Coordinates of C-alpha atoms and ligand atoms in Angstrom, one line a residue:
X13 CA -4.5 87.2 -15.4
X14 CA -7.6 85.5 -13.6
X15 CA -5.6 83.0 -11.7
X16 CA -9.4 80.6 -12.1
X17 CA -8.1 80.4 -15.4
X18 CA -4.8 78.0 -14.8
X19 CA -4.6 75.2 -13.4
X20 CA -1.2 73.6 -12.6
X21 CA -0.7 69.9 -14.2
X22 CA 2.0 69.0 -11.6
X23 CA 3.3 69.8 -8.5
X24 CA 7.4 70.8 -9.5
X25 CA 8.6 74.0 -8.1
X26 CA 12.2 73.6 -9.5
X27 CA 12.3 75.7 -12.5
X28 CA 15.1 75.1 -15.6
X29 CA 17.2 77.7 -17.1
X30 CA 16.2 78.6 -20.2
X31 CA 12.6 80.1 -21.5
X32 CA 9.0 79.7 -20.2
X33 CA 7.4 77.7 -23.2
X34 CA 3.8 77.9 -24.7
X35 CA 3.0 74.8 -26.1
X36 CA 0.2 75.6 -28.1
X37 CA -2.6 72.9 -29.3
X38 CA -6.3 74.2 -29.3
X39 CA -5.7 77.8 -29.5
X40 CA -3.9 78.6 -32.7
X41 CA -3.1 82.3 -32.8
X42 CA -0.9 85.3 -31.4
X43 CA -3.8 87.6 -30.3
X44 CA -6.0 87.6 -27.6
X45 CA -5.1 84.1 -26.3
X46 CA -4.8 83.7 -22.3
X47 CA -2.7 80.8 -22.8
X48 CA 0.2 82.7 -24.2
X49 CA -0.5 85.5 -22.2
X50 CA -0.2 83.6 -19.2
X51 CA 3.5 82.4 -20.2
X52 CA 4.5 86.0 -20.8
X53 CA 3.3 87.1 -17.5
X54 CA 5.0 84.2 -16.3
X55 CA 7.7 84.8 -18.5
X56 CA 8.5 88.4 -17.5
X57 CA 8.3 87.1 -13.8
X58 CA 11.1 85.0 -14.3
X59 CA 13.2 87.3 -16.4
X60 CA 13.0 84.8 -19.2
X61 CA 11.8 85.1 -22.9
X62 CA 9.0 83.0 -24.3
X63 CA 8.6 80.4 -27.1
X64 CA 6.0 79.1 -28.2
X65 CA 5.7 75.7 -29.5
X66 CA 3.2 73.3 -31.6
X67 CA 3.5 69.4 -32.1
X68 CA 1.6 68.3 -35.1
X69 CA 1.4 64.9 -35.2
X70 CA 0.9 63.0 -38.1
X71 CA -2.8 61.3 -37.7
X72 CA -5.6 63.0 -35.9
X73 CA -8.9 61.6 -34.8
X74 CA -10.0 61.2 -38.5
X75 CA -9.1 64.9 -39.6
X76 CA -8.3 64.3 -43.4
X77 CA -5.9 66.9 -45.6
X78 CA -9.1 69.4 -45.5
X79 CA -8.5 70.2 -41.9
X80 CA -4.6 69.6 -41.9
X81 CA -4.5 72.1 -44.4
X82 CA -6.6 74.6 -43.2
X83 CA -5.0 74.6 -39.6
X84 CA -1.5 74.6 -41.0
X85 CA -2.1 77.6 -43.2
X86 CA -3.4 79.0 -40.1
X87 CA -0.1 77.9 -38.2
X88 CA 1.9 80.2 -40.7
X89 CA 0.0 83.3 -39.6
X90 CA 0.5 82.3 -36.3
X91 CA 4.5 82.1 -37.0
X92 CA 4.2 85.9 -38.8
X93 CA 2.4 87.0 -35.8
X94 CA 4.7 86.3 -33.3
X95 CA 7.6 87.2 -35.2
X96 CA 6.4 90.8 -34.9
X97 CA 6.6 90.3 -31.4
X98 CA 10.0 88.8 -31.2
X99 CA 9.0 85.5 -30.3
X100 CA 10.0 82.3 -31.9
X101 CA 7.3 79.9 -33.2
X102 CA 8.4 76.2 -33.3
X103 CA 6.9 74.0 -35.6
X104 CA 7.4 69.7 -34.0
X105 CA 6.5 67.0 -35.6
X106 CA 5.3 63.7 -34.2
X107 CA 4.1 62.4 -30.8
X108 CA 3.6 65.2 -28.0
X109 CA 4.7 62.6 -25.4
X110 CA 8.5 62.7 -27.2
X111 CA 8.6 65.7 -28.9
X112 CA 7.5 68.5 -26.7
X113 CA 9.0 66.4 -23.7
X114 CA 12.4 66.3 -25.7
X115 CA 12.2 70.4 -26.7
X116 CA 11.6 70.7 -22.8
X117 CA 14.3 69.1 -21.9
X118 CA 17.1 69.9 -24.5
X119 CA 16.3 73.8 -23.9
X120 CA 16.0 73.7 -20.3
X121 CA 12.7 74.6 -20.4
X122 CA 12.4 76.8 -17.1
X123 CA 8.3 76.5 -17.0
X124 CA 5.6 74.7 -19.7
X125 CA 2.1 76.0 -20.1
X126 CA -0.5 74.7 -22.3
X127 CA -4.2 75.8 -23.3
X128 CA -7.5 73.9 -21.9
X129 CA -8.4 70.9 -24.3
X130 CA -11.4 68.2 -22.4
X131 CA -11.0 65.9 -25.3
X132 CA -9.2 62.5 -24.0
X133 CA -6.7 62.3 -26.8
X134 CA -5.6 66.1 -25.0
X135 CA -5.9 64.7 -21.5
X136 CA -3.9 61.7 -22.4
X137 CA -1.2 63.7 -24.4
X138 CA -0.5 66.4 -21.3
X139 CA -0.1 63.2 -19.3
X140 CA 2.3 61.6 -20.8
X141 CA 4.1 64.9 -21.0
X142 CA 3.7 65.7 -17.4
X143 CA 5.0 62.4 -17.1
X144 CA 8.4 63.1 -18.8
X145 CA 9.0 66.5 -17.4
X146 CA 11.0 68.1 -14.2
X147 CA 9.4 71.6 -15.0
X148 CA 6.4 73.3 -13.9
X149 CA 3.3 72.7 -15.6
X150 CA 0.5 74.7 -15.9
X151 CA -3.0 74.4 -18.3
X152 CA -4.9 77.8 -19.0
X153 CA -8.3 78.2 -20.7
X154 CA -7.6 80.0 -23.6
X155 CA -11.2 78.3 -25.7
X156 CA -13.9 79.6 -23.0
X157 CA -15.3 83.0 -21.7
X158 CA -15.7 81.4 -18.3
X159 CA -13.0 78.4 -17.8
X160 CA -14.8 75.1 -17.4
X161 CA -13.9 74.5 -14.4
X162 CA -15.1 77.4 -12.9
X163 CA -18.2 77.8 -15.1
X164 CA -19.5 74.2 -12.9
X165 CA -18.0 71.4 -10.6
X166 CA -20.0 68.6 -12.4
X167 CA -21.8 67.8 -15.2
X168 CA -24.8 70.1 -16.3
X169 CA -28.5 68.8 -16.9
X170 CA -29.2 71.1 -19.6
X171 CA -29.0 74.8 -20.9
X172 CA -31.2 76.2 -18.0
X173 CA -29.0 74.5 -15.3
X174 CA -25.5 76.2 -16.8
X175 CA -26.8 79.4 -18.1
X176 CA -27.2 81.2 -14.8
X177 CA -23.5 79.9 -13.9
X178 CA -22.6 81.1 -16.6
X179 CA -24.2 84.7 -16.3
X180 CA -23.4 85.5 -13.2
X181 CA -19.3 84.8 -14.1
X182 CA -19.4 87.2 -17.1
X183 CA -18.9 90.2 -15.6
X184 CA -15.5 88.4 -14.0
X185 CA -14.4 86.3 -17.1
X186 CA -16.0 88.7 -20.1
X187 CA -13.3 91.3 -19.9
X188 CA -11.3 92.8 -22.8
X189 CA -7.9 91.2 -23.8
X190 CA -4.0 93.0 -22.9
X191 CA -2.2 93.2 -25.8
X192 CA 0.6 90.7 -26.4
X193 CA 3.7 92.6 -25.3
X194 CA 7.2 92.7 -28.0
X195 CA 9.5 90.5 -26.3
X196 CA 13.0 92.2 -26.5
X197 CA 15.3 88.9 -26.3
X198 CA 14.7 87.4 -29.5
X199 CA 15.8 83.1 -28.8
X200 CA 17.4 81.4 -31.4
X201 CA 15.5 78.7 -32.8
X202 CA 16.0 77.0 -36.2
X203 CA 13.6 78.0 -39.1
X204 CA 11.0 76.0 -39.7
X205 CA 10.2 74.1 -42.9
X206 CA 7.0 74.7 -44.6
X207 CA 7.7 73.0 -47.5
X208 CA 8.4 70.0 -45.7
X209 CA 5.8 69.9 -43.1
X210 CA 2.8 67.6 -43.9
X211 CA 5.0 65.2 -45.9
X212 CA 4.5 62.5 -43.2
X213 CA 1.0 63.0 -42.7
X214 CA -1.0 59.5 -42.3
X215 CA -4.2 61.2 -43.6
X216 CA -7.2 60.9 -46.2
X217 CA -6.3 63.2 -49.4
X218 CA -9.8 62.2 -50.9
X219 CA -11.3 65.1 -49.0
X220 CA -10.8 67.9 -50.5
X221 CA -9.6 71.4 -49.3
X222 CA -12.0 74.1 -49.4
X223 CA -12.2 77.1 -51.2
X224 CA -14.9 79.4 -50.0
X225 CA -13.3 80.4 -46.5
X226 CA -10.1 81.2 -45.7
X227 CA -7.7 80.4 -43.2
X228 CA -6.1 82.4 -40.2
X229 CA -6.2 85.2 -37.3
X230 CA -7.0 87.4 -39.9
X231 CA -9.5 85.9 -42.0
X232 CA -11.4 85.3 -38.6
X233 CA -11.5 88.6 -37.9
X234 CA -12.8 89.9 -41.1
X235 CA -15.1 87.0 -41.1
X236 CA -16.9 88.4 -37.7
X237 CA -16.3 92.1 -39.4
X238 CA -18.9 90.3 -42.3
X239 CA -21.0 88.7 -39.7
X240 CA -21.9 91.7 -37.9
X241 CA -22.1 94.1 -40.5
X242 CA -24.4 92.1 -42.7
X243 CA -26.2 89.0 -40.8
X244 CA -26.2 89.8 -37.4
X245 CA -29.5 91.3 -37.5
X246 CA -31.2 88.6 -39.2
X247 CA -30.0 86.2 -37.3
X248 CA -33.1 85.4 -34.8
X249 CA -35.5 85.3 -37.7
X250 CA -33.2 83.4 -40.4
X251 CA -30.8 81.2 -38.4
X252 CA -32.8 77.9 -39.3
X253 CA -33.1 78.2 -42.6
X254 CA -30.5 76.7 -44.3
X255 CA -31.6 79.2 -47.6
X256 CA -30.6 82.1 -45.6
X257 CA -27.1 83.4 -45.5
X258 CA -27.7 84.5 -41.5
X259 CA -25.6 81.9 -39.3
X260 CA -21.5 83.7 -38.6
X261 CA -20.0 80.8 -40.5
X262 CA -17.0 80.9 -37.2
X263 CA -17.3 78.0 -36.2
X264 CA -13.8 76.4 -38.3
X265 CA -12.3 79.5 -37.0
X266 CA -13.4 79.0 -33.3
X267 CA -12.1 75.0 -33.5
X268 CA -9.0 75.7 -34.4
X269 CA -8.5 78.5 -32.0
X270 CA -7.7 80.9 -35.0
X271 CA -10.7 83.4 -33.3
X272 CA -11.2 83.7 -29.2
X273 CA -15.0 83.3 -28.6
X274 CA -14.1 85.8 -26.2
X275 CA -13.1 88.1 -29.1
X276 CA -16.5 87.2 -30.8
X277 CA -18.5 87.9 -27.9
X278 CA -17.0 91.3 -27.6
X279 CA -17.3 93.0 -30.3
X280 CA -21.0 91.4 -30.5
X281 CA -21.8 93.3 -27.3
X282 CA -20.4 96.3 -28.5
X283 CA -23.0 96.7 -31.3
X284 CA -26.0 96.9 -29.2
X285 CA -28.5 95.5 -31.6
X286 CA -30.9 93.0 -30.0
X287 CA -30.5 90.1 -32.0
X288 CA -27.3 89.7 -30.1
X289 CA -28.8 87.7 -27.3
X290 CA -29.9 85.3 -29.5
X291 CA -26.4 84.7 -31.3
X292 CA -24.6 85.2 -27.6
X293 CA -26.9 82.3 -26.5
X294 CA -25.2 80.0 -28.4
X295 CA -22.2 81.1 -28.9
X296 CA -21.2 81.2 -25.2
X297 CA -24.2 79.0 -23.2
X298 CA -24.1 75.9 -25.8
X299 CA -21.2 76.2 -26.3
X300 CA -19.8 76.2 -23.0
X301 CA -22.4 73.7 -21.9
X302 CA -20.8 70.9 -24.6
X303 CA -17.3 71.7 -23.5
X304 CA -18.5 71.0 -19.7
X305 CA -20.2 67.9 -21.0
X306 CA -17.1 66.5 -22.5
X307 CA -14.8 67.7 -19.9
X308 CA -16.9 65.6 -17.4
X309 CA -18.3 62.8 -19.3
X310 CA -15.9 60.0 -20.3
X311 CA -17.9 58.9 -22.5
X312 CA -19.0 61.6 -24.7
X313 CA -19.0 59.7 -27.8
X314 CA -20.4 57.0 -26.8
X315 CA -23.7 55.4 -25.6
X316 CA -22.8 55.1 -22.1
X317 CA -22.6 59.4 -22.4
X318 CA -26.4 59.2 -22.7
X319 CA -28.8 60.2 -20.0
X320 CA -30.1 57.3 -17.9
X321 CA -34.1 57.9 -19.9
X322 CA -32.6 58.2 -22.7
X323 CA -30.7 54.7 -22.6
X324 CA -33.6 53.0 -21.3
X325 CA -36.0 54.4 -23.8
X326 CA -33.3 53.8 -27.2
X327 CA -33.0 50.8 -25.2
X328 CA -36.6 49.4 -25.4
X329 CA -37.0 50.6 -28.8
X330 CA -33.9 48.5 -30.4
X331 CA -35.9 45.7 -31.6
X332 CA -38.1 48.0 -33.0
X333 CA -38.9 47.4 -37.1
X334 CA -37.2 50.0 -39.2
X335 CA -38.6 51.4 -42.2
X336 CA -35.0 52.0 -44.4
X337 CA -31.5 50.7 -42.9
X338 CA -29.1 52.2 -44.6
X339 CA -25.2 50.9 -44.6
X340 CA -22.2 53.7 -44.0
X341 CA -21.5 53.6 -47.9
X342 CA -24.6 54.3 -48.5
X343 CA -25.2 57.4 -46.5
X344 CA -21.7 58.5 -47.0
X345 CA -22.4 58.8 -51.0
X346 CA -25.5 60.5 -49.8
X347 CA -27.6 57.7 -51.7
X348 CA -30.9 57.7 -49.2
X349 CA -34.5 58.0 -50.4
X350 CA -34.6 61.4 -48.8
X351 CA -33.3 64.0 -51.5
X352 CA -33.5 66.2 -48.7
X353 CA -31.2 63.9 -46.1
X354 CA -28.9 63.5 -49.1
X355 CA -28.5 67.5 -49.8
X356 CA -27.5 68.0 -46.5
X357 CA -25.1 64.9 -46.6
X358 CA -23.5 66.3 -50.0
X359 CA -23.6 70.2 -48.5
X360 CA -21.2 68.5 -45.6
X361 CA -19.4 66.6 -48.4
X362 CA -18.8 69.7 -51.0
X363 CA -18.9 73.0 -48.8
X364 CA -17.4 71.4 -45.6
X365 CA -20.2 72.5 -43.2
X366 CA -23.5 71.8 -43.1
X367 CA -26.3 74.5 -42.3
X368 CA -27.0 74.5 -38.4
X369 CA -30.4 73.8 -38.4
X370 CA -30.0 70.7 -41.3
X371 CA -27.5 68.6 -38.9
X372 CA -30.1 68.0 -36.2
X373 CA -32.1 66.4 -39.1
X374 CA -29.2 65.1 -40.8
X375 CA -28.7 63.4 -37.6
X376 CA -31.6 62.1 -36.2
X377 CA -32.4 60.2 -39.4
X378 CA -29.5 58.1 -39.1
X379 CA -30.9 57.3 -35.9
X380 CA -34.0 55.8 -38.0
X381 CA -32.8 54.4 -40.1
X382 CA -29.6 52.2 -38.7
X383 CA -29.8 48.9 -36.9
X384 CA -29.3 50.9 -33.1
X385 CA -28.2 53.7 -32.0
X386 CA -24.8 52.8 -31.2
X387 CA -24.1 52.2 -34.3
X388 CA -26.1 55.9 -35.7
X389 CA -23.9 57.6 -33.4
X390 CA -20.6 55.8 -34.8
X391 CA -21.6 56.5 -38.2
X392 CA -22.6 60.0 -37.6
X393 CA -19.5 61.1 -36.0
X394 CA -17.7 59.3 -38.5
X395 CA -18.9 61.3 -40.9
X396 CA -19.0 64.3 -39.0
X397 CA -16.0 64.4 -38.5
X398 CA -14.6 63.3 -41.7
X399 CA -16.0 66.3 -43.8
X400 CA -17.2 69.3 -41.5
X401 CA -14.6 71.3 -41.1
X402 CA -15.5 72.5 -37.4
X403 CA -15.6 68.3 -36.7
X404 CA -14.1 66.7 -33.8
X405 CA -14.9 69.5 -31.7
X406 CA -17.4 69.7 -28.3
X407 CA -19.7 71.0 -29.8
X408 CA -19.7 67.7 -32.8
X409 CA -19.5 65.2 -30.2
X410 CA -22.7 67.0 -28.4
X411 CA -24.5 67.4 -31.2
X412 CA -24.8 64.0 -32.1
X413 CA -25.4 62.8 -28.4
X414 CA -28.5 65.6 -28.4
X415 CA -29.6 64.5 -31.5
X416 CA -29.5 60.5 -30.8
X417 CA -29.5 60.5 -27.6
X418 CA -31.4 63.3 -25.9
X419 CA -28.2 64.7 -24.4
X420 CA -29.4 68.5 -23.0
X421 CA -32.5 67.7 -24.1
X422 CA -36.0 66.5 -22.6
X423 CA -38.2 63.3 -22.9
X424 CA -40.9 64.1 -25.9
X425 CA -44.1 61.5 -26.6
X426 CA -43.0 58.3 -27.3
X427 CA -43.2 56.7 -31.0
X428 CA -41.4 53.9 -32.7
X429 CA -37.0 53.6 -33.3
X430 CA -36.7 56.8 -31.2
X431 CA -39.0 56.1 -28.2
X432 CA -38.9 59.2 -26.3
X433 CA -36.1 61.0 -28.2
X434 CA -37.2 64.5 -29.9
X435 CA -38.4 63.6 -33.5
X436 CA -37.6 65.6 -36.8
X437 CA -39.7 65.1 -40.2
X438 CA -39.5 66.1 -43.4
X439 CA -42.5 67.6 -43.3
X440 CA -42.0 69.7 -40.2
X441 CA -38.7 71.0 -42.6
X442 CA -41.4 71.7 -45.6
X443 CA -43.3 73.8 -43.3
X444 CA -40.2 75.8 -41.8
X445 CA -38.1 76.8 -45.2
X446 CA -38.0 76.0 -49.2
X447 CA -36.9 72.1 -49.0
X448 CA -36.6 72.3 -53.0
X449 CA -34.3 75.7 -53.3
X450 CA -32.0 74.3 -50.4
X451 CA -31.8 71.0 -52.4
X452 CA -31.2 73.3 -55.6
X453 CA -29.1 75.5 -53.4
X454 CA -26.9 72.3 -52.4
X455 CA -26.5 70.9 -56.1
X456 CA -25.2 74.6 -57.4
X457 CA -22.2 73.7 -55.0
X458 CA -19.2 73.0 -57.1
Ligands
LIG7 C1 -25.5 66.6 -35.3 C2 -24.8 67.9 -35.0 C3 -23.4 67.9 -35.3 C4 -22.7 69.1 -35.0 N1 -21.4 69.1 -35.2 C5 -20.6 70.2 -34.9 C6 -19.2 70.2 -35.0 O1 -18.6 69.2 -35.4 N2 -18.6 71.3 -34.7 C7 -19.2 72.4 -34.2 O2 -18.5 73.4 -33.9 N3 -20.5 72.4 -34.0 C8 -21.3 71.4 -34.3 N4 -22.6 71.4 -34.1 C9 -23.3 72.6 -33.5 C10 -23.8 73.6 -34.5 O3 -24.6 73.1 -35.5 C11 -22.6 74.4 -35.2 O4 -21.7 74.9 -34.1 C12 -23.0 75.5 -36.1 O5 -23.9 75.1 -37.1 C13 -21.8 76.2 -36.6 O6 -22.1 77.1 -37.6 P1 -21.9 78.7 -37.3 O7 -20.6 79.0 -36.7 O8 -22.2 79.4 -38.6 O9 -23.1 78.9 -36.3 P2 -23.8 80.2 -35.7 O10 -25.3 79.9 -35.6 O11 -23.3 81.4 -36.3 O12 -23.3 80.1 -34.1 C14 -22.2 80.8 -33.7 C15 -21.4 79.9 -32.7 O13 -22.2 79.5 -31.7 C16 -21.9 78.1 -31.3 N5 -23.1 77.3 -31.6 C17 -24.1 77.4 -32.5 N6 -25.0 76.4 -32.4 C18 -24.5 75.6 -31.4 C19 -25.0 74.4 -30.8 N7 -26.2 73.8 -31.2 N8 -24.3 73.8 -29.9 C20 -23.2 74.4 -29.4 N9 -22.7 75.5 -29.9 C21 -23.3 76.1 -30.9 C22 -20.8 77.7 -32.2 O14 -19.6 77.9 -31.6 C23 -21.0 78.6 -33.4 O15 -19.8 78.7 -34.2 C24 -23.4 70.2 -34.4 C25 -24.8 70.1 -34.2 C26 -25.4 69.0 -34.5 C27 -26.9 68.9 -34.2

């Protein structure tokens, strides 16, 4: 193991008796994960098996029973996947602060490791737990090729001031995965309850689950199998048009940790074809460049996140007259004057993740057409992360923040609402794809 990839959460040496324990949050799944692979190293070190844990608590940064359900299903092949290996999978419910502090404590934990999270509700959750525990502590990296921390000190600019970071660490961090090792001391730990777990869950049923992708380590897996066998190829040319089936579709499977971008950018290289430089792009350099953004920046959902020109500018242009204002309700039930606004507002709605290239625009209109752009970023995430199934993620919170407020981006010629924020039309979409087949497209969507 890369020792850049852990960091230690606390300073205890004294160790407990009993096993080393994954607690597992981000990274859901048995294969190819550094976090768990970590803790066995660690494990076998110490002459002590491993158990893996997970704390699902009831309420989650707006994730409604779409997501719960998807990550939970996911959570059984996780179970299955680890049995094979001998190694217990416990399923806690409730706060981490109590619950993982508690199973710490009652087993005699002898060493905790977690995977790499730089949302606050993650940071705040490991502190309280650190807070609780005599035990080792140790955070690992299991989401990135290159751990944040070692991909930059500080907050990046932009794309062109990471991706050369980045680059040059690849050879050191894009490396192929051990395999999990069979444990041979199975631990006794009580069953858990599917059939009761979710029963407390403080969440919005109204959205739907989804039926057109599957959950799991498995289903991930075939879906990158599909990906590069059929789209890959296509993918420079057809990526922004939403009527074109060329984007991977990974991104549920890369939130909830049920694929390793790692893995993804792996068996990418392998293939050799060209277009893979454009895919690897933004699979690893955009998307490591949001997690360093939120891993440094406090306030990545919020105004304060923006860059100083970008304030100023959104700033000057607040008292600007706007042509539509539209209230939450209103764009929620996708009720605009823009048919093609509200397709991509009802793709989000029905399929659970909009095309790509359509959230930018999605986006950047409620910047138009809201009273400021506090209040477009509130509403966007809101919704964001209310339907999408990939939502509340980095790469969510960044996309807004580019999109609203010129995060990663550059200064463009000034004009009215947006001031020197990049612009979208509806008529540069009309000139890049078939606005009335994606509309068409979006209302075949059962
Ligand atoms: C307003 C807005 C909101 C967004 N919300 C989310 C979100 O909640 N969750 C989320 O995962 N992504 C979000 N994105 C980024 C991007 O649109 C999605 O990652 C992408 O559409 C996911 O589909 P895919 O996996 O089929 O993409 P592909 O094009 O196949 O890309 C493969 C992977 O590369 C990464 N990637 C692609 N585009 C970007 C990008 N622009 N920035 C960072 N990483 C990227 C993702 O990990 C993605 O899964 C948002 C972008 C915008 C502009």
């Amino acid at each position: 193991m890369n020792e850049k990839r852990v960091r230690r959460l606390n300073e205890i040496d004294t160790r407990g008796q009993g096993p080393v324990v994954y607690w597992m949050s981000r990274d859901q799944r048995a294969e190819d994960n550094w976090a768990l692979l970590s803790a066995q190293e660690l494990a076998v070190e110490n002459k002590k098996p491993v158990v893996v844990v997970f704390c699902l608590v009831p309420e989650f940064l707006g994730a409604a029973i779409r997501h719960y359900r998807f990550m939970i299903e996911g959570l059984k092949d996780v179970e299955q996947e680890l049995l094979k290996k001998n190694i217990p999978f416990c399923l806690l419910q409730g706060q981490p602060g109590e619950e993982v502090s508690n199973f710490v404590e009652n087993h005699e934990v002898s060493l905790l490791v977690t995977d790499f999270d730089p949302l606050r509700i993650k940071k705040k959750w490991k502190k309280e737990v650190k807070n609780k525990i005599r035990v080792p502590f140790f955070e690992v990296d299991a989401h990135n090729i290159v751990p944040c921390w070692a991909a930059s000190p500080k907050q990046e600019f932009a794309a062109y001031t990471i991706r050369n970071k980045i680059k040059s660490l690849l050879p050191e961090f894009l490396i192929d995965f051990p395999r999990l090792k069979k444990q041979n001391e199975a631990v006794k730990i009580p069953d858990n309850d599917w059939e009761k777990t979710g029963h407390n869950l403080k969440v919005d049923f109204s959205v739907p689950e989804l039926k057109w992708i599957k959950p799991g380590e498995k289903e991930a897996r075939n879906a990158l199998k599909r990906f590069i066998g059929q789209k890959l190829s296509r993918y420079p040319e057809e990526r922004n048009d939403p009527n074109e089936d060329a984007v991977s579709d990974l991104s549920p499977y890369i939130h909830f940790g049920q694929i390793a971008a790692q893995r993804i950018a792996l068996e990418v290289r392998k293939t050799g074809i060209k277009a893979r430089d454009d895919f690897l792009e933004e699979l690893i350099i955009r998307r490591e460049l949001a997690e360093n953004y939120c891993f440094y920046n406090e306030n990545y959902d919020s105004f304060q996140g923006f860059p100083d020109w970008a304030q100023k500018t959104l700033d000057e242009h607040r008292p600007d007259q706007r042509e539509y204002l539209y209230s939450l309700k209103q764009f929620e039930s996708a009720r605009t004057h823009d048919d093609l606004w509200n397709a991509a507002q009802l793709e989000m709605v029905k399929r659970g993740k909009m095309h790509g290239y359509m959230r930018m625009y999605w986006a950047k209109k409620i910047l138009e057409w809201t009273r400021s752009p506090d209040e477009a970023q509130k509403i966007a995430l809101y919704l964001n992360d209310k339907y999408e199934l990939d939502g509340r993620d980095p790469n969510g919170y960044v996309g807004v923040a580019w999109s609203i407020g010129g995060v990663h981006d550059r200064a463009w010629p000034s004009r009215p609402v947006f001031g020197k924020i990049r612009y979208m039309s509806y008529n540069g979409c009309r000139s890049k794809f078939d606005v009335p087949a994606y509309i068409d497209k979006v209302r075949s969507i059962l």
